């Protein structure tokens, strides 16, 4: 429970403070993109809760560190123009850099996967419908078996023979033949 609450807090850490206040979270605990972990820890009494919070803090810090872009540096073209002494050359590089376009992936893998997923979903729907039908059949059989078991102590031979005419005929013919 604590983990879910903490993960919810971690997801919303970038939301405005007023949104947290509306949800009952103190702005002293969460402000901007910072969480006062000491304040949260002081509100937890049990050792297990503090361990969970410690695990949550580690997960949160991992997530936050992975969200930051790595290796993307903003190029200060003006600084390069001044430092190089050849602003025309730097301007040409800047122009070429701005025209640079990363090619998009042209494969049809996503379409194939979507088609395969749709096919699997269709099969699952058919299997689910068949399963529902079989469940109804099995429930009817179960009810019939429970009904038969409840009658087992009080049913007579005459009632059994009335329910099954073939069995009645077999018994009568065995009696006439003297095979009993």
PDB file of C-alpha atoms in Angstrom:
ATOM      1  CA  UNK A   1       0.000   0.000   0.000  1.00  0.00           C
ATOM      2  CA  UNK A   2       2.806   2.352   0.914  1.00  0.00           C
ATOM      3  CA  UNK A   3       4.606   1.501  -2.305  1.00  0.00           C
ATOM      4  CA  UNK A   4       1.550   2.354  -4.391  1.00  0.00           C
ATOM      5  CA  UNK A   5       1.106   5.648  -2.585  1.00  0.00           C
ATOM      6  CA  UNK A   6       4.767   6.454  -3.042  1.00  0.00           C
ATOM      7  CA  UNK A   7       4.742   5.559  -6.729  1.00  0.00           C
ATOM      8  CA  UNK A   8       1.726   7.775  -7.207  1.00  0.00           C
ATOM      9  CA  UNK A   9       3.634  10.545  -5.493  1.00  0.00           C
ATOM     10  CA  UNK A  10       6.672   9.923  -7.669  1.00  0.00           C
ATOM     11  CA  UNK A  11       4.625  10.099 -10.870  1.00  0.00           C
ATOM     12  CA  UNK A  12       3.067  13.353  -9.844  1.00  0.00           C
ATOM     13  CA  UNK A  13       6.182  15.025  -8.547  1.00  0.00           C
ATOM     14  CA  UNK A  14       6.384  17.243 -11.606  1.00  0.00           C
ATOM     15  CA  UNK A  15       2.795  18.460 -11.164  1.00  0.00           C
ATOM     16  CA  UNK A  16       2.139  21.849  -9.546  1.00  0.00           C
ATOM     17  CA  UNK A  17       2.125  22.037  -5.772  1.00  0.00           C
ATOM     18  CA  UNK A  18      -1.524  23.113  -5.748  1.00  0.00           C
ATOM     19  CA  UNK A  19      -2.517  19.789  -7.280  1.00  0.00           C
ATOM     20  CA  UNK A  20      -0.790  17.974  -4.415  1.00  0.00           C
ATOM     21  CA  UNK A  21      -2.438  20.226  -1.852  1.00  0.00           C
ATOM     22  CA  UNK A  22      -5.814  19.404  -3.394  1.00  0.00           C
ATOM     23  CA  UNK A  23      -5.036  15.718  -2.874  1.00  0.00           C
ATOM     24  CA  UNK A  24      -4.112  16.266   0.751  1.00  0.00           C
ATOM     25  CA  UNK A  25      -0.329  16.246   0.362  1.00  0.00           C
ATOM     26  CA  UNK A  26       1.565  18.927   2.182  1.00  0.00           C
ATOM     27  CA  UNK A  27       3.487  21.411   0.093  1.00  0.00           C
ATOM     28  CA  UNK A  28       6.254  21.087   2.686  1.00  0.00           C
ATOM     29  CA  UNK A  29       6.716  17.443   1.647  1.00  0.00           C
ATOM     30  CA  UNK A  30       6.470  17.974  -2.129  1.00  0.00           C
ATOM     31  CA  UNK A  31       7.461  21.232  -3.733  1.00  0.00           C
ATOM     32  CA  UNK A  32       8.170  21.509  -7.436  1.00  0.00           C
ATOM     33  CA  UNK A  33      10.307  18.553  -8.436  1.00  0.00           C
ATOM     34  CA  UNK A  34      11.754  17.920  -4.969  1.00  0.00           C
ATOM     35  CA  UNK A  35      10.462  15.534  -2.302  1.00  0.00           C
ATOM     36  CA  UNK A  36      11.353  16.067   1.350  1.00  0.00           C
ATOM     37  CA  UNK A  37      12.103  12.423   2.098  1.00  0.00           C
ATOM     38  CA  UNK A  38      12.902  13.224   5.743  1.00  0.00           C
ATOM     39  CA  UNK A  39       9.421  14.664   6.265  1.00  0.00           C
ATOM     40  CA  UNK A  40       7.852  11.586   4.676  1.00  0.00           C
ATOM     41  CA  UNK A  41      10.043   9.262   6.754  1.00  0.00           C
ATOM     42  CA  UNK A  42       9.103  11.067   9.978  1.00  0.00           C
ATOM     43  CA  UNK A  43       5.419  10.416   9.272  1.00  0.00           C
ATOM     44  CA  UNK A  44       5.971   6.630   9.138  1.00  0.00           C
ATOM     45  CA  UNK A  45       6.081   4.719  12.427  1.00  0.00           C
ATOM     46  CA  UNK A  46       6.870   1.099  11.523  1.00  0.00           C
ATOM     47  CA  UNK A  47      10.271  -0.268  10.557  1.00  0.00           C
ATOM     48  CA  UNK A  48       8.712  -2.175   7.644  1.00  0.00           C
ATOM     49  CA  UNK A  49       7.164   1.052   6.374  1.00  0.00           C
ATOM     50  CA  UNK A  50      10.519   2.824   6.568  1.00  0.00           C
ATOM     51  CA  UNK A  51      12.180  -0.027   4.636  1.00  0.00           C
ATOM     52  CA  UNK A  52       9.502   0.211   1.951  1.00  0.00           C
ATOM     53  CA  UNK A  53       9.981   3.969   1.765  1.00  0.00           C
ATOM     54  CA  UNK A  54      13.725   3.467   1.414  1.00  0.00           C
ATOM     55  CA  UNK A  55      13.122   1.038  -1.465  1.00  0.00           C
ATOM     56  CA  UNK A  56      10.675   3.480  -3.010  1.00  0.00           C
ATOM     57  CA  UNK A  57      13.170   6.329  -2.722  1.00  0.00           C
ATOM     58  CA  UNK A  58      15.801   4.233  -4.507  1.00  0.00           C
ATOM     59  CA  UNK A  59      13.349   3.352  -7.291  1.00  0.00           C
ATOM     60  CA  UNK A  60      12.235   6.973  -7.561  1.00  0.00           C
ATOM     61  CA  UNK A  61      15.809   8.246  -7.838  1.00  0.00           C
ATOM     62  CA  UNK A  62      16.576   5.625 -10.502  1.00  0.00           C
ATOM     63  CA  UNK A  63      13.523   6.673 -12.495  1.00  0.00           C
ATOM     64  CA  UNK A  64      14.353  10.349 -12.198  1.00  0.00           C
ATOM     65  CA  UNK A  65      17.971   9.786 -13.260  1.00  0.00           C
ATOM     66  CA  UNK A  66      16.823   7.793 -16.299  1.00  0.00           C
ATOM     67  CA  UNK A  67      14.375  10.517 -17.321  1.00  0.00           C
ATOM     68  CA  UNK A  68      17.116  13.074 -17.819  1.00  0.00           C
ATOM     69  CA  UNK A  69      18.515  13.127 -21.352  1.00  0.00           C
ATOM     70  CA  UNK A  70      22.062  11.898 -21.567  1.00  0.00           C
ATOM     71  CA  UNK A  71      24.561  13.404 -23.951  1.00  0.00           C
ATOM     72  CA  UNK A  72      22.336  16.143 -25.349  1.00  0.00           C
ATOM     73  CA  UNK A  73      24.228  19.402 -25.137  1.00  0.00           C
ATOM     74  CA  UNK A  74      22.913  22.677 -26.450  1.00  0.00           C
ATOM     75  CA  UNK A  75      25.438  24.157 -28.825  1.00  0.00           C
ATOM     76  CA  UNK A  76      26.315  27.787 -28.189  1.00  0.00           C
ATOM     77  CA  UNK A  77      26.911  28.867 -31.765  1.00  0.00           C
ATOM     78  CA  UNK A  78      27.663  32.482 -30.850  1.00  0.00           C
ATOM     79  CA  UNK A  79      30.409  31.390 -28.485  1.00  0.00           C
ATOM     80  CA  UNK A  80      31.925  29.193 -31.215  1.00  0.00           C
ATOM     81  CA  UNK A  81      31.773  32.081 -33.699  1.00  0.00           C
ATOM     82  CA  UNK A  82      33.676  34.339 -31.296  1.00  0.00           C
ATOM     83  CA  UNK A  83      36.180  31.687 -30.227  1.00  0.00           C
ATOM     84  CA  UNK A  84      37.004  30.388 -33.685  1.00  0.00           C
ATOM     85  CA  UNK A  85      37.626  33.724 -35.354  1.00  0.00           C
ATOM     86  CA  UNK A  86      35.792  32.447 -38.433  1.00  0.00           C
ATOM     87  CA  UNK A  87      32.114  33.215 -37.878  1.00  0.00           C
ATOM     88  CA  UNK A  88      31.225  32.475 -41.528  1.00  0.00           C
ATOM     89  CA  UNK A  89      32.509  28.907 -41.225  1.00  0.00           C
ATOM     90  CA  UNK A  90      30.655  28.368 -37.936  1.00  0.00           C
ATOM     91  CA  UNK A  91      27.498  29.834 -39.520  1.00  0.00           C
ATOM     92  CA  UNK A  92      27.753  27.271 -42.352  1.00  0.00           C
ATOM     93  CA  UNK A  93      28.117  24.450 -39.803  1.00  0.00           C
ATOM     94  CA  UNK A  94      25.161  25.823 -37.850  1.00  0.00           C
ATOM     95  CA  UNK A  95      23.044  25.971 -40.996  1.00  0.00           C
ATOM     96  CA  UNK A  96      24.023  22.425 -41.984  1.00  0.00           C
ATOM     97  CA  UNK A  97      23.349  21.208 -38.447  1.00  0.00           C
ATOM     98  CA  UNK A  98      19.863  22.738 -38.427  1.00  0.00           C
ATOM     99  CA  UNK A  99      19.060  21.096 -41.773  1.00  0.00           C
ATOM    100  CA  UNK A 100      20.164  17.714 -40.470  1.00  0.00           C
ATOM    101  CA  UNK A 101      17.262  15.278 -40.246  1.00  0.00           C
ATOM    102  CA  UNK A 102      17.380  11.882 -38.633  1.00  0.00           C
ATOM    103  CA  UNK A 103      15.782   9.325 -40.973  1.00  0.00           C
ATOM    104  CA  UNK A 104      12.678   7.558 -39.758  1.00  0.00           C
ATOM    105  CA  UNK A 105      12.517   3.798 -39.531  1.00  0.00           C
ATOM    106  CA  UNK A 106      10.848   2.443 -42.648  1.00  0.00           C
ATOM    107  CA  UNK A 107      10.193  -1.119 -41.466  1.00  0.00           C
ATOM    108  CA  UNK A 108       6.733  -2.656 -41.264  1.00  0.00           C
ATOM    109  CA  UNK A 109       7.376  -4.503 -38.006  1.00  0.00           C
ATOM    110  CA  UNK A 110       4.798  -2.509 -36.076  1.00  0.00           C
ATOM    111  CA  UNK A 111       2.100  -3.313 -38.638  1.00  0.00           C
ATOM    112  CA  UNK A 112       2.993  -7.019 -38.528  1.00  0.00           C
ATOM    113  CA  UNK A 113       2.898  -7.073 -34.743  1.00  0.00           C
ATOM    114  CA  UNK A 114      -0.429  -5.203 -34.700  1.00  0.00           C
ATOM    115  CA  UNK A 115      -1.922  -7.673 -37.185  1.00  0.00           C
ATOM    116  CA  UNK A 116      -0.626 -10.634 -35.174  1.00  0.00           C
ATOM    117  CA  UNK A 117      -1.966  -9.109 -31.964  1.00  0.00           C
ATOM    118  CA  UNK A 118      -5.388  -8.552 -33.569  1.00  0.00           C
ATOM    119  CA  UNK A 119      -5.384 -12.199 -34.665  1.00  0.00           C
ATOM    120  CA  UNK A 120      -4.481 -13.361 -31.154  1.00  0.00           C
ATOM    121  CA  UNK A 121      -7.142 -11.112 -29.688  1.00  0.00           C
ATOM    122  CA  UNK A 122      -9.731 -12.611 -32.054  1.00  0.00           C
ATOM    123  CA  UNK A 123      -8.685 -16.145 -31.052  1.00  0.00           C
ATOM    124  CA  UNK A 124      -8.875 -15.180 -27.382  1.00  0.00           C
ATOM    125  CA  UNK A 125     -12.379 -13.773 -27.868  1.00  0.00           C
ATOM    126  CA  UNK A 126     -13.517 -16.990 -29.561  1.00  0.00           C
ATOM    127  CA  UNK A 127     -11.905 -19.109 -26.840  1.00  0.00           C
ATOM    128  CA  UNK A 128     -13.514 -16.934 -24.174  1.00  0.00           C
ATOM    129  CA  UNK A 129     -16.968 -17.364 -25.738  1.00  0.00           C
ATOM    130  CA  UNK A 130     -16.459 -21.137 -25.970  1.00  0.00           C
ATOM    131  CA  UNK A 131     -15.277 -21.162 -22.384  1.00  0.00           C
ATOM    132  CA  UNK A 132     -18.357 -19.247 -21.219  1.00  0.00           C
ATOM    133  CA  UNK A 133     -20.577 -21.736 -23.046  1.00  0.00           C
ATOM    134  CA  UNK A 134     -18.724 -24.677 -21.477  1.00  0.00           C
ATOM    135  CA  UNK A 135     -18.989 -23.074 -18.023  1.00  0.00           C
ATOM    136  CA  UNK A 136     -22.769 -22.891 -18.411  1.00  0.00           C
ATOM    137  CA  UNK A 137     -22.874 -26.563 -19.467  1.00  0.00           C
ATOM    138  CA  UNK A 138     -20.688 -27.632 -16.543  1.00  0.00           C
ATOM    139  CA  UNK A 139     -22.751 -25.630 -14.069  1.00  0.00           C
ATOM    140  CA  UNK A 140     -25.897 -27.358 -15.367  1.00  0.00           C
ATOM    141  CA  UNK A 141     -24.225 -30.766 -15.006  1.00  0.00           C
ATOM    142  CA  UNK A 142     -23.060 -29.860 -11.516  1.00  0.00           C
ATOM    143  CA  UNK A 143     -26.565 -28.784 -10.511  1.00  0.00           C
ATOM    144  CA  UNK A 144     -27.958 -32.041 -11.927  1.00  0.00           C
ATOM    145  CA  UNK A 145     -25.341 -34.083 -10.020  1.00  0.00           C
ATOM    146  CA  UNK A 146     -26.043 -32.208  -6.784  1.00  0.00           C
ATOM    147  CA  UNK A 147     -29.766 -32.778  -7.276  1.00  0.00           C
ATOM    148  CA  UNK A 148     -29.169 -36.490  -7.856  1.00  0.00           C
ATOM    149  CA  UNK A 149     -26.962 -36.719  -4.759  1.00  0.00           C
ATOM    150  CA  UNK A 150     -29.582 -35.028  -2.620  1.00  0.00           C
ATOM    151  CA  UNK A 151     -32.223 -37.558  -3.807  1.00  0.00           C
ATOM    152  CA  UNK A 152     -29.907 -40.529  -3.311  1.00  0.00           C
ATOM    153  CA  UNK A 153     -30.947 -41.198   0.283  1.00  0.00           C
ATOM    154  CA  UNK A 154     -34.691 -40.940  -0.332  1.00  0.00           C
ATOM    155  CA  UNK A 155     -35.235 -42.202  -3.902  1.00  0.00           C
ATOM    156  CA  UNK A 156     -36.968 -45.512  -4.505  1.00  0.00           C
ATOM    157  CA  UNK A 157     -36.472 -48.115  -7.243  1.00  0.00           C
ATOM    158  CA  UNK A 158     -39.860 -47.265  -8.706  1.00  0.00           C
ATOM    159  CA  UNK A 159     -38.819 -43.589  -9.122  1.00  0.00           C
ATOM    160  CA  UNK A 160     -35.543 -44.589 -10.803  1.00  0.00           C
ATOM    161  CA  UNK A 161     -37.371 -46.917 -13.207  1.00  0.00           C
ATOM    162  CA  UNK A 162     -39.914 -44.185 -14.030  1.00  0.00           C
ATOM    163  CA  UNK A 163     -37.087 -41.772 -14.960  1.00  0.00           C
ATOM    164  CA  UNK A 164     -35.327 -44.320 -17.223  1.00  0.00           C
ATOM    165  CA  UNK A 165     -37.718 -46.455 -19.331  1.00  0.00           C
ATOM    166  CA  UNK A 166     -34.845 -48.405 -20.970  1.00  0.00           C
ATOM    167  CA  UNK A 167     -33.528 -49.469 -17.599  1.00  0.00           C
ATOM    168  CA  UNK A 168     -37.055 -50.501 -16.553  1.00  0.00           C
ATOM    169  CA  UNK A 169     -37.380 -52.692 -19.663  1.00  0.00           C
ATOM    170  CA  UNK A 170     -33.946 -54.295 -19.067  1.00  0.00           C
ATOM    171  CA  UNK A 171     -34.817 -55.086 -15.441  1.00  0.00           C
ATOM    172  CA  UNK A 172     -38.233 -56.518 -16.405  1.00  0.00           C
ATOM    173  CA  UNK A 173     -36.693 -58.704 -19.111  1.00  0.00           C
ATOM    174  CA  UNK A 174     -33.976 -59.942 -16.698  1.00  0.00           C
ATOM    175  CA  UNK A 175     -36.684 -60.821 -14.113  1.00  0.00           C
ATOM    176  CA  UNK A 176     -38.745 -62.684 -16.716  1.00  0.00           C
ATOM    177  CA  UNK A 177     -35.633 -64.580 -17.813  1.00  0.00           C
ATOM    178  CA  UNK A 178     -34.811 -65.387 -14.234  1.00  0.00           C
ATOM    179  CA  UNK A 179     -31.368 -63.725 -14.370  1.00  0.00           C
ATOM    180  CA  UNK A 180     -31.628 -61.925 -11.100  1.00  0.00           C
TER     181      UNK A 180
END
